[in-house]
Amino acid sequence: MVSVHGLIRSKEPELGRDPDTGGQVGYVLDLVHALANNTGVEKVDLLTRKVESPSISADYAADEEALSPNSRIVRLRCGPRRYIRKEALWPYLDEFVDRALQHFKAQDRLPDILHTHYADAGYIGLQLSNMLNIPQIHTGHSLGRVKLQYLLEGGMTETQIERRFRISRRIDVEEQVLDQAAMIIASTRQEADQQYGLYERTHPNRIKVIPPGMDLSRFHPPDREWRPSQAIHEEVDRFLTKPNKPMILTIARADRRKNLEGLVEAYGQSPELQDRSNLVIVAGNRDEISNLEESAAQILTNILLLIDKYALNGKVSMPKHHQPDEVPELFRLAAKRRGVFVNSAITEAFGLTLLEAAASGIPIIAPDDGGPIDIVRHCRNGLLVETLNPAALADALLAVVTAGPKWRQWARNGVAGVKNHYAWDAHVNKYLKEVRQVIRGSRKATRHRIELLHKPPLIHASRILALDIDNVLLGDSDGLRKLLEWMDEHRKGTMFAVATGRSLREALAVLRENNVPTPEVLISSVGSEIHYGPKILPDLGWATHIRYSWRREDTLIALKEVPGLEPQPMPNQGEFKISYNVTDSAIPPLDQVSNLLASRGLRANLIYSHGAFLDVLPIRASKGRAIRYLSYKWSVPLEKILVAGDSGNDEEMLEGRTLGVVVGNYSPELERLRGHHQIYFAKSSYALGVLEGIEHYHFCEARGCASNHPAEPQA
Ligand code: GLC
Ligand code: MG
């Protein structure tokens, strides 16, 4: 599981502490718990963000927290140490991806399923699932397009919404997740159809409706001996002339959308309903209406006016106080009196109180909308009604309070239905059934892929062979054949990377022409792009990382003043690469070019090769830095990376702790590396020079290196 934002801990979770630590956190913890308890599940790790701050409990800074023998929370750092709200997390999510990879690498085995929660984790999941070839399951919890819609309806402008919520990024990621995830879990049919229906890239058959489990242990029907507590009895009954009549119960906030006035109106218009039942409205606590917040005060005042209008005194009870732990008692009281629970809201997305009523053995009346549609379909414990139509509402209420044997049936159905459909065990059973399908499907695909590639997944690599293409990998076809044979024999645990000045497209073309199998990693355009084969997936984290401080247009303009520079043709230019052909005699020394850029407030990495090319890149980009990034991301130490090159743009990756090999046919600018630590100048040229370097460093002689057998797919 990946759930990034908010504060997550298992002991006394602080649900409600802030807007990001609420329903989703509760849901995820319950789900992890229920999954871990199921014998069909070996292990569950919940990955979340590590937060360290004096104002927040140290629990959230622990790297690990055990939940049960086979489940735990794993906290990974991303971005600043302090707590930040979810909208501000976006720039740091790539770091979470890298740390998650490192975490996975340290484990005995990879997960079979990645389940992500909310768009931020969805983004992380997109990358991990692609790179590790693990199917992704996603739960949206709430959706950007839905939020956008209601914020616009509420009068905010697009610009305001964007500034405050960064909603376009979120929606964009949601679209990608919907397109790529193997399964999307929705809580209600309406969420699946209408909310996800707002998106362009949904695959409706991949959306599964599995309602969350509810902790309804406090809610059960009254038994024979049950009597209401004195407090309940007094608070409710003191307003009623004949308290033992069937009770119509509603429990809702005094909020316009809950339509409490509509309910009183319906009751007021029906003398027969008044004759056969009492109406009990539990709408929060109050001492005096006049002290309430204005909108709530307005609603309660309207209700009192309606009571007066229809002369409902003695038939309607609106208790002033109740304790949270008295709520189950209220439900039992209504059940005891053969009543009905009504949710008269205009719309209802989920309807938790309806489930509490069902568990307590009371039939329900609810709007024909959202969650209630699913509840009544699953439980067959009451009626759906057009809540804005008072006559229809009154008819439905009357039908239930006068139902006879049918009432008992409804009550029983509710108790059973909630157990079968709204308990976490029930959720997990449905969940695992779907998940098994997903895993089966992906295993088939994986097996196919491994046969195709004869390669175990990237994450198992313990060393990297990183080669420049032109004049290193290519140039001598006999040498190339020998090198490819060597690579085939040593593929286990070795990641094959190319690092080239060419664009991705040209690199792929020239490799194909020379029958070189697609490498697992392609560093192209002088290190300004990283992709993973065979699907050629971009490394999004790298792009985010190097974008820093890069102002392409301004850099281009500034360099117009430099003599001796002729822009290379378009295909050689990139989002993060400006390239020139150079007239060596005309160009001023490179540090002067750097100074010129600096004087304009620009920063760039200037790379000169073959006395003929100048590449201008973001300061964080180069082949060498791309190699170091791979080392970090995939936890392969630099000493386990052999790099081979022939010219200036290879310099950075050759230097430092990597095992550097300069092939015999090198270009003069590399002469100055001679004698540097861990740089081997091969006597042979091209691919044979690489093989000579491999031998020099005893690169693959360690245990577990040579193998002719592709690794088995994970069990
Ligand atoms: C490749 C690229 C070119 C670059 C040169 C040196 O030839 O196509 O754009 O300038 O390598 O890095
Ligand atoms: Mg080269």
mmCIF file of C-alpha atoms in Angstrom, residues 212-222 249-252 282 322-335 340-343 350-364 375 379 381 410-411 414-419 422:
data_model
loop_
_atom_site.group_PDB
_atom_site.id
_atom_site.type_symbol
_atom_site.label_atom_id
_atom_site.label_comp_id
_atom_site.label_asym_id
_atom_site.label_seq_id
_atom_site.Cartn_x
_atom_site.Cartn_y
_atom_site.Cartn_z
ATOM 1 C CA PRO A 212 -15.393 -0.146 2.543
ATOM 2 C CA GLY A 213 -15.888 -2.154 5.679
ATOM 3 C CA MET A 214 -17.426 -0.348 8.627
ATOM 4 C CA ASP A 215 -16.718 -0.857 12.267
ATOM 5 C CA LEU A 216 -20.280 -1.421 13.323
ATOM 6 C CA SER A 217 -19.529 -3.430 16.447
ATOM 7 C CA ARG A 218 -21.315 -0.878 18.651
ATOM 8 C CA PHE A 219 -24.489 -1.246 16.640
ATOM 9 C CA HIS A 220 -26.758 -4.226 17.184
ATOM 10 C CA PRO A 221 -30.511 -4.731 17.638
ATOM 11 C CA PRO A 222 -32.002 -4.552 21.142
ATOM 12 C CA LEU A 249 -35.706 8.639 13.596
ATOM 13 C CA THR A 250 -33.310 10.875 11.749
ATOM 14 C CA ILE A 251 -29.750 11.741 12.797
ATOM 15 C CA ALA A 252 -28.079 14.439 10.761
ATOM 16 C CA VAL A 282 -31.365 14.358 16.394
ATOM 17 C CA HIS A 322 -26.949 13.533 23.365
ATOM 18 C CA GLN A 323 -23.542 11.962 23.893
ATOM 19 C CA PRO A 324 -21.755 10.260 20.986
ATOM 20 C CA ASP A 325 -21.933 6.943 22.836
ATOM 21 C CA GLU A 326 -25.704 7.284 23.115
ATOM 22 C CA VAL A 327 -26.174 7.045 19.355
ATOM 23 C CA PRO A 328 -26.328 3.217 19.272
ATOM 24 C CA GLU A 329 -28.914 3.448 22.058
ATOM 25 C CA LEU A 330 -31.033 5.812 19.990
ATOM 26 C CA PHE A 331 -31.023 3.334 17.134
ATOM 27 C CA ARG A 332 -32.003 0.524 19.484
ATOM 28 C CA LEU A 333 -34.810 2.618 20.896
ATOM 29 C CA ALA A 334 -36.158 3.179 17.375
ATOM 30 C CA ALA A 335 -35.848 -0.525 16.634
ATOM 31 C CA VAL A 340 -37.854 3.546 10.760
ATOM 32 C CA PHE A 341 -34.606 5.422 10.181
ATOM 33 C CA VAL A 342 -34.804 8.116 7.549
ATOM 34 C CA ASN A 343 -32.070 9.966 5.725
ATOM 35 C CA PHE A 350 -22.170 7.111 1.049
ATOM 36 C CA GLY A 351 -24.577 7.069 4.013
ATOM 37 C CA LEU A 352 -22.830 5.766 7.121
ATOM 38 C CA THR A 353 -25.833 6.359 9.423
ATOM 39 C CA LEU A 354 -27.929 4.136 7.141
ATOM 40 C CA LEU A 355 -25.498 1.294 7.778
ATOM 41 C CA GLU A 356 -25.583 1.947 11.525
ATOM 42 C CA ALA A 357 -29.373 1.820 11.394
ATOM 43 C CA ALA A 358 -29.269 -1.384 9.374
ATOM 44 C CA ALA A 359 -26.892 -2.987 11.864
ATOM 45 C CA SER A 360 -29.258 -1.974 14.674
ATOM 46 C CA GLY A 361 -32.198 -3.718 13.011
ATOM 47 C CA ILE A 362 -34.191 -0.735 11.773
ATOM 48 C CA PRO A 363 -35.598 -0.488 8.247
ATOM 49 C CA ILE A 364 -34.403 2.558 6.329
ATOM 50 C CA ILE A 375 -27.081 -0.202 0.408
ATOM 51 C CA CYS A 379 -29.374 -5.304 2.053
ATOM 52 C CA ASN A 381 -33.830 -3.358 4.105
ATOM 53 C CA TRP A 410 -36.471 -5.551 6.539
ATOM 54 C CA ALA A 411 -34.967 -5.359 10.006
ATOM 55 C CA GLY A 414 -30.362 -5.060 7.327
ATOM 56 C CA VAL A 415 -28.466 -6.846 10.078
ATOM 57 C CA ALA A 416 -27.392 -9.638 7.733
ATOM 58 C CA GLY A 417 -26.694 -7.368 4.755
ATOM 59 C CA VAL A 418 -24.327 -5.161 6.667
ATOM 60 C CA LYS A 419 -22.326 -8.193 7.782
ATOM 61 C CA TYR A 422 -20.018 -3.760 4.739
#
